[in-house]
Every structure is written in structure tokens, then in C-alpha cells.
Amino acid sequence: PVLRYLPSRTMELFKDINRRFSFFVQKIVQEHYTSFDKEHIRDITDSLIEHCKEKSVGEDAHVPLSNEKIINIVNDLFGAGFDTVATALSWSLMYVALYPDIQKKIQEELDQTIGRERRPRLSDRGTLPYTEAFILEMFRHSSFLPFTIPHSTTKATVLNGFYIPKDTCVFINQWQVNHDEKLWKDPSTFNPERFLNATGTEISRTESDKMMVFGLGKRRCIGESIGRWEIFLFLATMLQQLEFSLRPGEEVDITPQYGLTMKYKKCECFQIKKRFPMKNS
């Protein structure tokens, strides 16, 4: 706890981003309140406002869903929904451009398993172990969600000998877990094979279960499954059709930039070309 009193540029930046994002969400919710029309529900924010005005929560009919709770719900939905998949795909494309041999292995697997006559489907995921291993390594190495969203203890507890009072704000440091030398061999090296079994034909559950990006326990991200499916389908489709590279001789800085998720600096030297002509049918 004493660390919170020490100066930290990263922590101050993190707090500032959270403050600005919270203000942004409050403004959106207020605009929805101003223009709300119960006969024309436009989105989930309107639905929450309708619930606030007409419904009750729990057994007490006099306890409406508060404005603060609506803001918190919308905040969570924004943070969890709109940025995560896009950031994951952005890191994926950077890694395949940085490591063309890895990109080639993924494309060979796609060609051998799916071919070039049809596009990848969700049902193909279990038959593409190297592609899945790449996605897991992208999650681990980038750790673009370095911390879980904040939670609060509902009662005092002791964890590994540390006393944690009730109502303490807690995070999971996912970046540390994903780069812990006690858990991973050469954690700074990007190596999808670490997630494959000895024969390279299946994902190693022992290794994949160590990787953390969607939180832990009962409060882990409820969108984990759909997020994984979306990333797989978009990435497999792009790599089946396209080849990604970087302009020769140009340095690329992938130092993470802090935000809701960690991204690398805008890269102007991506090169993309079609692998083969695709039929429309």
C-alpha cells in the first residue's frame, strides 16, 4: 500500500486516462438522458435508462437503477468491448510482419487444412493448432491488457499471508504473470511453439492455462469466449488472403503506449499484398 504514495509517471498517466474516459462516458449517458424517448430505444444505454425509469432492482420496488450504476455499466461495456479485439488483431499483424517465418508457418497450416477455395470458419479452430498457439503467444508476449479491471473486496481476507481489508481496490498484474521467468522459458522471446505439445499437433493445456489475459476466477471477462473466436476468425481470414510485411530498412518501435489497452506507436511502414486471387463464390 505504501507504494501508492511514491511518484510514478505510469500510475499518474493511468489515472489520468481513467478520469478522462469516465468523463467521456458520463457525457454520453447524459446526452442519452436528454434525448431519451421510450418509444425509440436506440442502444443499450437507452435500455438501461428505460430500466432505471420503469423497473426496480431486487425485492425493493423503491430502489431504481442509479445513474451512477448506469455510467459504471456503460464504462465496463466500452472498455471490454470496443478496444480489445481491435488491439489484439493489431498486435497479431505486427508480430507476423516482424516474424515472416512464423507468418509462413501459419499460412502453410491454413493452406493444408482449409485450402484456398473457401474462407476459414469457426469450426476450423480446433484443426489449426499452430494458429491457435500464435494467438496465445500474442496474448502472452504483448500482454496488451496488463491489468484486470479494478475489483473490490467484499470482506476482509488474507492472501498468501497478506491481510487485505474490506473494500480494497484490487487488480491482477497480468503482464507480470505472462513474463514471469519462473513460469516461462525466455519470456521476452516471441515463440508460439511454447504452447504446443511435443509433436506440435495440439495445444498444451498446461502452458495455455498459465497465460492470463481475460482475468481470473468468478469475475473473469464474460466476453472471453466470443473474443477468442473473433480474433481467430479475423486473423485466419486475413492471413489466408494476405501477406503482411514491413518496408525493408525501417526500424519499428513496438514499445507499448498506455491507454485502455497497450498499443504500439502508429506504424507507417506496413506492406500488404494478396497471396492469391480469391473467387467470389
mmCIF file of C-alpha atoms in Angstrom:
data_model
loop_
_atom_site.group_PDB
_atom_site.id
_atom_site.type_symbol
_atom_site.label_atom_id
_atom_site.label_comp_id
_atom_site.label_asym_id
_atom_site.label_seq_id
_atom_site.Cartn_x
_atom_site.Cartn_y
_atom_site.Cartn_z
ATOM 1 C CA PRO A 1 0.000 0.000 0.000
ATOM 2 C CA VAL A 2 2.840 2.433 0.726
ATOM 3 C CA LEU A 3 3.810 2.352 -2.978
ATOM 4 C CA ARG A 4 0.772 4.456 -3.863
ATOM 5 C CA TYR A 5 2.442 7.440 -2.165
ATOM 6 C CA LEU A 6 5.579 7.208 -4.312
ATOM 7 C CA PRO A 7 5.764 9.280 -7.512
ATOM 8 C CA SER A 8 5.062 7.213 -10.628
ATOM 9 C CA ARG A 9 4.631 8.671 -14.101
ATOM 10 C CA THR A 10 2.978 5.479 -15.312
ATOM 11 C CA MET A 11 0.439 5.441 -12.482
ATOM 12 C CA GLU A 12 -0.390 9.122 -12.953
ATOM 13 C CA LEU A 13 -0.869 8.526 -16.679
ATOM 14 C CA PHE A 14 -3.104 5.544 -15.918
ATOM 15 C CA LYS A 15 -5.205 7.626 -13.508
ATOM 16 C CA ASP A 16 -5.494 10.479 -15.992
ATOM 17 C CA ILE A 17 -6.689 8.146 -18.747
ATOM 18 C CA ASN A 18 -9.294 6.663 -16.415
ATOM 19 C CA ARG A 19 -10.520 10.118 -15.383
ATOM 20 C CA ARG A 20 -10.871 11.290 -18.969
ATOM 21 C CA PHE A 21 -12.586 8.089 -20.058
ATOM 22 C CA SER A 22 -15.008 8.288 -17.132
ATOM 23 C CA PHE A 23 -15.868 11.873 -18.088
ATOM 24 C CA PHE A 24 -16.394 10.764 -21.698
ATOM 25 C CA VAL A 25 -18.834 8.043 -20.612
ATOM 26 C CA GLN A 26 -20.675 10.411 -18.254
ATOM 27 C CA LYS A 27 -21.162 12.818 -21.148
ATOM 28 C CA ILE A 28 -22.565 10.061 -23.364
ATOM 29 C CA VAL A 29 -25.000 8.901 -20.681
ATOM 30 C CA GLN A 30 -26.138 12.479 -20.010
ATOM 31 C CA GLU A 31 -26.740 13.049 -23.735
ATOM 32 C CA HIS A 32 -28.842 9.887 -23.808
ATOM 33 C CA TYR A 33 -30.868 11.104 -20.827
ATOM 34 C CA THR A 34 -31.507 14.433 -22.575
ATOM 35 C CA SER A 35 -32.701 12.855 -25.838
ATOM 36 C CA PHE A 36 -34.296 9.726 -24.342
ATOM 37 C CA ASP A 37 -37.516 8.531 -25.986
ATOM 38 C CA LYS A 38 -39.042 5.361 -24.587
ATOM 39 C CA GLU A 39 -40.756 4.771 -27.938
ATOM 40 C CA HIS A 40 -37.406 4.723 -29.715
ATOM 41 C CA ILE A 41 -34.735 2.720 -27.867
ATOM 42 C CA ARG A 42 -31.501 3.283 -29.782
ATOM 43 C CA ASP A 43 -28.930 1.214 -27.912
ATOM 44 C CA ILE A 44 -28.030 -0.448 -24.625
ATOM 45 C CA THR A 45 -27.625 2.918 -22.872
ATOM 46 C CA ASP A 46 -31.241 3.756 -23.691
ATOM 47 C CA SER A 47 -32.280 0.316 -22.456
ATOM 48 C CA LEU A 48 -30.542 0.920 -19.138
ATOM 49 C CA ILE A 49 -32.201 4.325 -18.790
ATOM 50 C CA GLU A 50 -35.580 2.759 -19.529
ATOM 51 C CA HIS A 51 -34.875 0.175 -16.852
ATOM 52 C CA CYS A 52 -33.912 2.966 -14.471
ATOM 53 C CA LYS A 53 -37.165 4.806 -15.110
ATOM 54 C CA GLU A 54 -39.617 1.913 -15.167
ATOM 55 C CA LYS A 55 -38.141 -1.068 -13.366
ATOM 56 C CA SER A 56 -36.855 -1.828 -9.921
ATOM 57 C CA VAL A 57 -33.871 -3.760 -8.660
ATOM 58 C CA GLY A 58 -34.219 -6.738 -6.325
ATOM 59 C CA GLU A 59 -37.122 -7.013 -3.930
ATOM 60 C CA ASP A 60 -37.333 -3.316 -3.048
ATOM 61 C CA ALA A 61 -39.594 -1.693 -5.631
ATOM 62 C CA HIS A 62 -38.415 1.745 -4.492
ATOM 63 C CA VAL A 63 -34.749 1.202 -5.375
ATOM 64 C CA PRO A 64 -34.195 2.140 -9.045
ATOM 65 C CA LEU A 65 -31.033 1.513 -11.018
ATOM 66 C CA SER A 66 -28.999 4.602 -10.192
ATOM 67 C CA ASN A 67 -27.436 6.974 -12.688
ATOM 68 C CA GLU A 68 -24.017 6.101 -11.245
ATOM 69 C CA LYS A 69 -24.579 2.402 -11.898
ATOM 70 C CA ILE A 70 -25.641 3.103 -15.485
ATOM 71 C CA ILE A 71 -22.411 5.036 -16.027
ATOM 72 C CA ASN A 72 -20.375 2.193 -14.497
ATOM 73 C CA ILE A 73 -22.101 -0.426 -16.667
ATOM 74 C CA VAL A 74 -21.558 1.579 -19.859
ATOM 75 C CA ASN A 75 -17.948 2.190 -18.792
ATOM 76 C CA ASP A 76 -17.346 -1.559 -18.454
ATOM 77 C CA LEU A 77 -19.032 -2.323 -21.783
ATOM 78 C CA PHE A 78 -16.954 0.281 -23.617
ATOM 79 C CA GLY A 79 -13.686 -0.820 -22.073
ATOM 80 C CA ALA A 80 -14.277 -4.527 -22.579
ATOM 81 C CA GLY A 81 -15.975 -4.474 -25.948
ATOM 82 C CA PHE A 82 -14.746 -1.971 -28.470
ATOM 83 C CA ASP A 83 -10.989 -1.931 -27.970
ATOM 84 C CA THR A 84 -9.851 -5.430 -27.033
ATOM 85 C CA VAL A 85 -10.354 -7.335 -30.300
ATOM 86 C CA ALA A 86 -9.020 -4.486 -32.444
ATOM 87 C CA THR A 87 -5.889 -4.222 -30.298
ATOM 88 C CA ALA A 88 -5.353 -7.991 -30.370
ATOM 89 C CA LEU A 89 -5.544 -8.009 -34.172
ATOM 90 C CA SER A 90 -3.219 -5.014 -34.386
ATOM 91 C CA TRP A 91 -0.574 -6.808 -32.298
ATOM 92 C CA SER A 92 -1.111 -10.013 -34.296
ATOM 93 C CA LEU A 93 -0.393 -8.267 -37.589
ATOM 94 C CA MET A 94 2.672 -6.582 -36.136
ATOM 95 C CA TYR A 95 4.070 -9.918 -34.966
ATOM 96 C CA VAL A 96 3.512 -11.700 -38.296
ATOM 97 C CA ALA A 97 5.197 -8.779 -40.069
ATOM 98 C CA LEU A 98 8.134 -8.854 -37.650
ATOM 99 C CA TYR A 99 8.488 -12.644 -37.876
ATOM 100 C CA PRO A 100 7.875 -13.714 -41.501
ATOM 101 C CA ASP A 101 8.890 -17.325 -40.776
ATOM 102 C CA ILE A 102 6.076 -17.560 -38.220
ATOM 103 C CA GLN A 103 3.657 -15.991 -40.688
ATOM 104 C CA LYS A 104 4.686 -18.576 -43.274
ATOM 105 C CA LYS A 105 4.017 -21.455 -40.852
ATOM 106 C CA ILE A 106 0.522 -20.140 -40.123
ATOM 107 C CA GLN A 107 -0.230 -19.769 -43.822
ATOM 108 C CA GLU A 108 1.088 -23.244 -44.599
ATOM 109 C CA GLU A 109 -1.200 -24.653 -41.910
ATOM 110 C CA LEU A 110 -4.153 -22.723 -43.336
ATOM 111 C CA ASP A 111 -3.387 -23.896 -46.884
ATOM 112 C CA GLN A 112 -3.006 -27.531 -45.855
ATOM 113 C CA THR A 113 -6.064 -27.639 -43.588
ATOM 114 C CA ILE A 114 -8.538 -25.277 -45.274
ATOM 115 C CA GLY A 115 -7.123 -24.752 -48.728
ATOM 116 C CA ARG A 116 -7.792 -21.720 -50.870
ATOM 117 C CA GLU A 117 -11.277 -22.460 -52.161
ATOM 118 C CA ARG A 118 -13.168 -21.308 -49.071
ATOM 119 C CA ARG A 119 -12.721 -18.950 -46.172
ATOM 120 C CA PRO A 120 -11.942 -20.066 -42.598
ATOM 121 C CA ARG A 121 -14.860 -20.949 -40.331
ATOM 122 C CA LEU A 122 -15.250 -21.066 -36.571
ATOM 123 C CA SER A 123 -15.359 -24.859 -36.808
ATOM 124 C CA ASP A 124 -11.778 -24.846 -38.177
ATOM 125 C CA ARG A 125 -10.277 -23.527 -34.959
ATOM 126 C CA GLY A 126 -9.615 -26.929 -33.396
ATOM 127 C CA THR A 127 -7.786 -28.114 -36.521
ATOM 128 C CA LEU A 128 -5.281 -25.235 -36.598
ATOM 129 C CA PRO A 129 -3.025 -25.733 -33.555
ATOM 130 C CA TYR A 130 -0.166 -23.532 -34.766
ATOM 131 C CA THR A 131 -2.521 -20.640 -35.494
ATOM 132 C CA GLU A 132 -4.035 -21.050 -32.029
ATOM 133 C CA ALA A 133 -0.550 -21.212 -30.464
ATOM 134 C CA PHE A 134 0.353 -17.969 -32.241
ATOM 135 C CA ILE A 135 -2.713 -16.231 -30.792
ATOM 136 C CA LEU A 136 -1.849 -17.449 -27.291
ATOM 137 C CA GLU A 137 1.727 -16.203 -27.654
ATOM 138 C CA MET A 138 0.453 -12.862 -28.959
ATOM 139 C CA PHE A 139 -1.695 -12.570 -25.824
ATOM 140 C CA ARG A 140 1.226 -13.517 -23.572
ATOM 141 C CA HIS A 141 4.033 -11.545 -25.172
ATOM 142 C CA SER A 142 2.124 -8.307 -25.773
ATOM 143 C CA SER A 143 0.034 -8.508 -22.576
ATOM 144 C CA PHE A 144 -1.875 -5.567 -24.033
ATOM 145 C CA LEU A 145 -4.251 -5.816 -21.077
ATOM 146 C CA PRO A 146 -1.562 -5.506 -18.387
ATOM 147 C CA PHE A 147 -4.044 -5.287 -15.510
ATOM 148 C CA THR A 148 -7.547 -6.540 -14.959
ATOM 149 C CA ILE A 149 -10.298 -4.001 -14.437
ATOM 150 C CA PRO A 150 -10.489 -2.915 -10.786
ATOM 151 C CA HIS A 151 -12.444 -5.036 -8.335
ATOM 152 C CA SER A 152 -13.223 -4.527 -4.665
ATOM 153 C CA THR A 153 -13.020 -6.994 -1.795
ATOM 154 C CA THR A 154 -16.431 -7.689 -0.233
ATOM 155 C CA LYS A 155 -14.879 -8.640 3.095
ATOM 156 C CA ALA A 156 -11.516 -8.697 4.833
ATOM 157 C CA THR A 157 -9.326 -11.616 3.781
ATOM 158 C CA VAL A 158 -5.782 -12.974 3.873
ATOM 159 C CA LEU A 159 -3.986 -13.939 0.653
ATOM 160 C CA ASN A 160 -0.560 -15.597 0.797
ATOM 161 C CA GLY A 161 -0.005 -14.102 4.225
ATOM 162 C CA PHE A 162 -1.088 -10.581 3.266
ATOM 163 C CA TYR A 163 -4.054 -9.024 5.051
ATOM 164 C CA ILE A 164 -6.468 -7.284 2.663
ATOM 165 C CA PRO A 165 -9.185 -5.146 4.289
ATOM 166 C CA LYS A 166 -12.772 -4.981 3.103
ATOM 167 C CA ASP A 167 -13.489 -2.567 0.209
ATOM 168 C CA THR A 168 -9.879 -2.660 -1.009
ATOM 169 C CA CYS A 169 -9.441 -1.968 -4.731
ATOM 170 C CA VAL A 170 -7.547 -4.906 -6.259
ATOM 171 C CA PHE A 171 -6.032 -5.643 -9.672
ATOM 172 C CA ILE A 172 -4.341 -8.686 -11.184
ATOM 173 C CA ASN A 173 -0.982 -7.851 -12.769
ATOM 174 C CA GLN A 174 -1.398 -9.978 -15.891
ATOM 175 C CA TRP A 175 1.770 -8.642 -17.515
ATOM 176 C CA GLN A 176 3.868 -9.917 -14.605
ATOM 177 C CA VAL A 177 2.249 -13.357 -14.752
ATOM 178 C CA ASN A 178 2.871 -13.574 -18.504
ATOM 179 C CA HIS A 179 6.533 -12.559 -18.184
ATOM 180 C CA ASP A 180 7.495 -14.379 -15.000
ATOM 181 C CA GLU A 181 10.746 -16.293 -15.554
ATOM 182 C CA LYS A 182 9.568 -18.880 -13.021
ATOM 183 C CA LEU A 183 6.654 -19.731 -15.317
ATOM 184 C CA TRP A 184 8.114 -19.214 -18.787
ATOM 185 C CA LYS A 185 11.370 -20.073 -20.524
ATOM 186 C CA ASP A 186 12.827 -16.959 -22.191
ATOM 187 C CA PRO A 187 9.657 -14.884 -21.617
ATOM 188 C CA SER A 188 10.953 -11.966 -23.703
ATOM 189 C CA THR A 189 11.218 -14.209 -26.792
ATOM 190 C CA PHE A 190 8.210 -14.488 -29.110
ATOM 191 C CA ASN A 191 7.783 -18.233 -29.585
ATOM 192 C CA PRO A 192 4.371 -19.776 -30.431
ATOM 193 C CA GLU A 193 5.825 -23.302 -30.134
ATOM 194 C CA ARG A 194 5.893 -22.939 -26.344
ATOM 195 C CA PHE A 195 2.126 -23.576 -26.392
ATOM 196 C CA LEU A 196 2.297 -26.778 -28.474
ATOM 197 C CA ASN A 197 2.749 -30.337 -27.260
ATOM 198 C CA ALA A 198 5.884 -32.341 -28.084
ATOM 199 C CA THR A 199 4.556 -33.401 -31.500
ATOM 200 C CA GLY A 200 3.267 -29.945 -32.401
ATOM 201 C CA THR A 201 -0.206 -31.282 -33.113
ATOM 202 C CA GLU A 202 -2.142 -29.977 -30.103
ATOM 203 C CA ILE A 203 -2.219 -27.073 -27.683
ATOM 204 C CA SER A 204 -0.594 -27.868 -24.344
ATOM 205 C CA ARG A 205 -3.237 -27.222 -21.692
ATOM 206 C CA THR A 206 -0.526 -26.943 -19.046
ATOM 207 C CA GLU A 207 1.015 -23.979 -20.865
ATOM 208 C CA SER A 208 -2.171 -22.335 -22.133
ATOM 209 C CA ASP A 209 -3.716 -22.348 -18.654
ATOM 210 C CA LYS A 210 -0.762 -20.279 -17.356
ATOM 211 C CA MET A 211 -1.358 -17.463 -19.818
ATOM 212 C CA MET A 212 -3.548 -14.703 -18.407
ATOM 213 C CA VAL A 213 -5.341 -12.012 -20.398
ATOM 214 C CA PHE A 214 -9.045 -12.238 -19.516
ATOM 215 C CA GLY A 215 -8.756 -12.127 -15.745
ATOM 216 C CA LEU A 216 -9.215 -14.908 -13.221
ATOM 217 C CA GLY A 217 -11.911 -16.554 -11.153
ATOM 218 C CA LYS A 218 -15.621 -15.779 -10.987
ATOM 219 C CA ARG A 219 -15.110 -12.191 -12.144
ATOM 220 C CA ARG A 220 -13.084 -13.020 -15.255
ATOM 221 C CA CYS A 221 -14.199 -11.402 -18.515
ATOM 222 C CA ILE A 222 -17.612 -12.729 -19.585
ATOM 223 C CA GLY A 223 -16.728 -11.949 -23.206
ATOM 224 C CA GLU A 224 -13.653 -14.198 -23.250
ATOM 225 C CA SER A 225 -15.122 -16.900 -25.491
ATOM 226 C CA ILE A 226 -16.542 -14.576 -28.124
ATOM 227 C CA GLY A 227 -13.351 -12.500 -28.041
ATOM 228 C CA ARG A 228 -11.179 -15.543 -28.730
ATOM 229 C CA TRP A 229 -13.492 -16.682 -31.537
ATOM 230 C CA GLU A 230 -13.498 -13.244 -33.180
ATOM 231 C CA ILE A 231 -9.719 -12.905 -33.059
ATOM 232 C CA PHE A 232 -9.253 -16.387 -34.512
ATOM 233 C CA LEU A 233 -11.713 -15.856 -37.362
ATOM 234 C CA PHE A 234 -10.493 -12.392 -38.370
ATOM 235 C CA LEU A 235 -6.816 -13.349 -38.161
ATOM 236 C CA ALA A 236 -7.197 -16.651 -40.015
ATOM 237 C CA THR A 237 -9.170 -14.950 -42.793
ATOM 238 C CA MET A 238 -6.626 -12.154 -43.212
ATOM 239 C CA LEU A 239 -3.608 -14.463 -43.223
ATOM 240 C CA GLN A 240 -5.265 -16.831 -45.669
ATOM 241 C CA GLN A 241 -5.772 -13.966 -48.123
ATOM 242 C CA LEU A 242 -2.944 -11.542 -47.434
ATOM 243 C CA GLU A 243 0.765 -11.330 -46.711
ATOM 244 C CA PHE A 244 1.989 -8.704 -44.248
ATOM 245 C CA SER A 245 5.486 -7.247 -44.144
ATOM 246 C CA LEU A 246 7.435 -4.129 -43.169
ATOM 247 C CA ARG A 247 9.360 -1.886 -45.531
ATOM 248 C CA PRO A 248 12.990 -3.047 -45.547
ATOM 249 C CA GLY A 249 15.495 -0.944 -43.665
ATOM 250 C CA GLU A 250 12.986 0.854 -41.439
ATOM 251 C CA GLU A 251 13.083 0.497 -37.667
ATOM 252 C CA VAL A 252 9.811 -0.337 -35.938
ATOM 253 C CA ASP A 253 9.202 0.688 -32.339
ATOM 254 C CA ILE A 254 6.781 -1.653 -30.565
ATOM 255 C CA THR A 255 7.228 -0.061 -27.145
ATOM 256 C CA PRO A 256 3.707 -0.122 -25.663
ATOM 257 C CA GLN A 257 1.796 3.138 -25.364
ATOM 258 C CA TYR A 258 -0.535 3.324 -22.388
ATOM 259 C CA GLY A 259 -4.302 3.612 -22.817
ATOM 260 C CA LEU A 260 -7.341 1.442 -22.128
ATOM 261 C CA THR A 261 -5.167 -1.188 -23.748
ATOM 262 C CA MET A 262 -1.447 -1.033 -24.561
ATOM 263 C CA LYS A 263 -0.709 -0.315 -28.216
ATOM 264 C CA TYR A 264 2.482 0.284 -30.170
ATOM 265 C CA LYS A 265 3.155 3.600 -31.874
ATOM 266 C CA LYS A 266 1.425 4.199 -35.185
ATOM 267 C CA CYS A 267 3.376 2.306 -37.847
ATOM 268 C CA GLU A 268 3.614 3.776 -41.349
ATOM 269 C CA CYS A 269 5.747 1.040 -42.905
ATOM 270 C CA PHE A 270 3.289 -1.862 -43.157
ATOM 271 C CA GLN A 271 3.145 -3.531 -46.568
ATOM 272 C CA ILE A 272 0.235 -5.765 -47.608
ATOM 273 C CA LYS A 273 -0.203 -7.860 -50.723
ATOM 274 C CA LYS A 274 -2.628 -10.528 -51.880
ATOM 275 C CA ARG A 275 -1.380 -14.093 -51.670
ATOM 276 C CA PHE A 276 -3.596 -15.339 -54.494
ATOM 277 C CA PRO A 277 -6.750 -14.283 -56.370
ATOM 278 C CA MET A 278 -9.850 -15.249 -54.371
ATOM 279 C CA LYS A 279 -13.043 -16.427 -56.009
ATOM 280 C CA ASN A 280 -16.216 -14.563 -55.047
ATOM 281 C CA SER A 281 -18.269 -17.726 -54.619
#
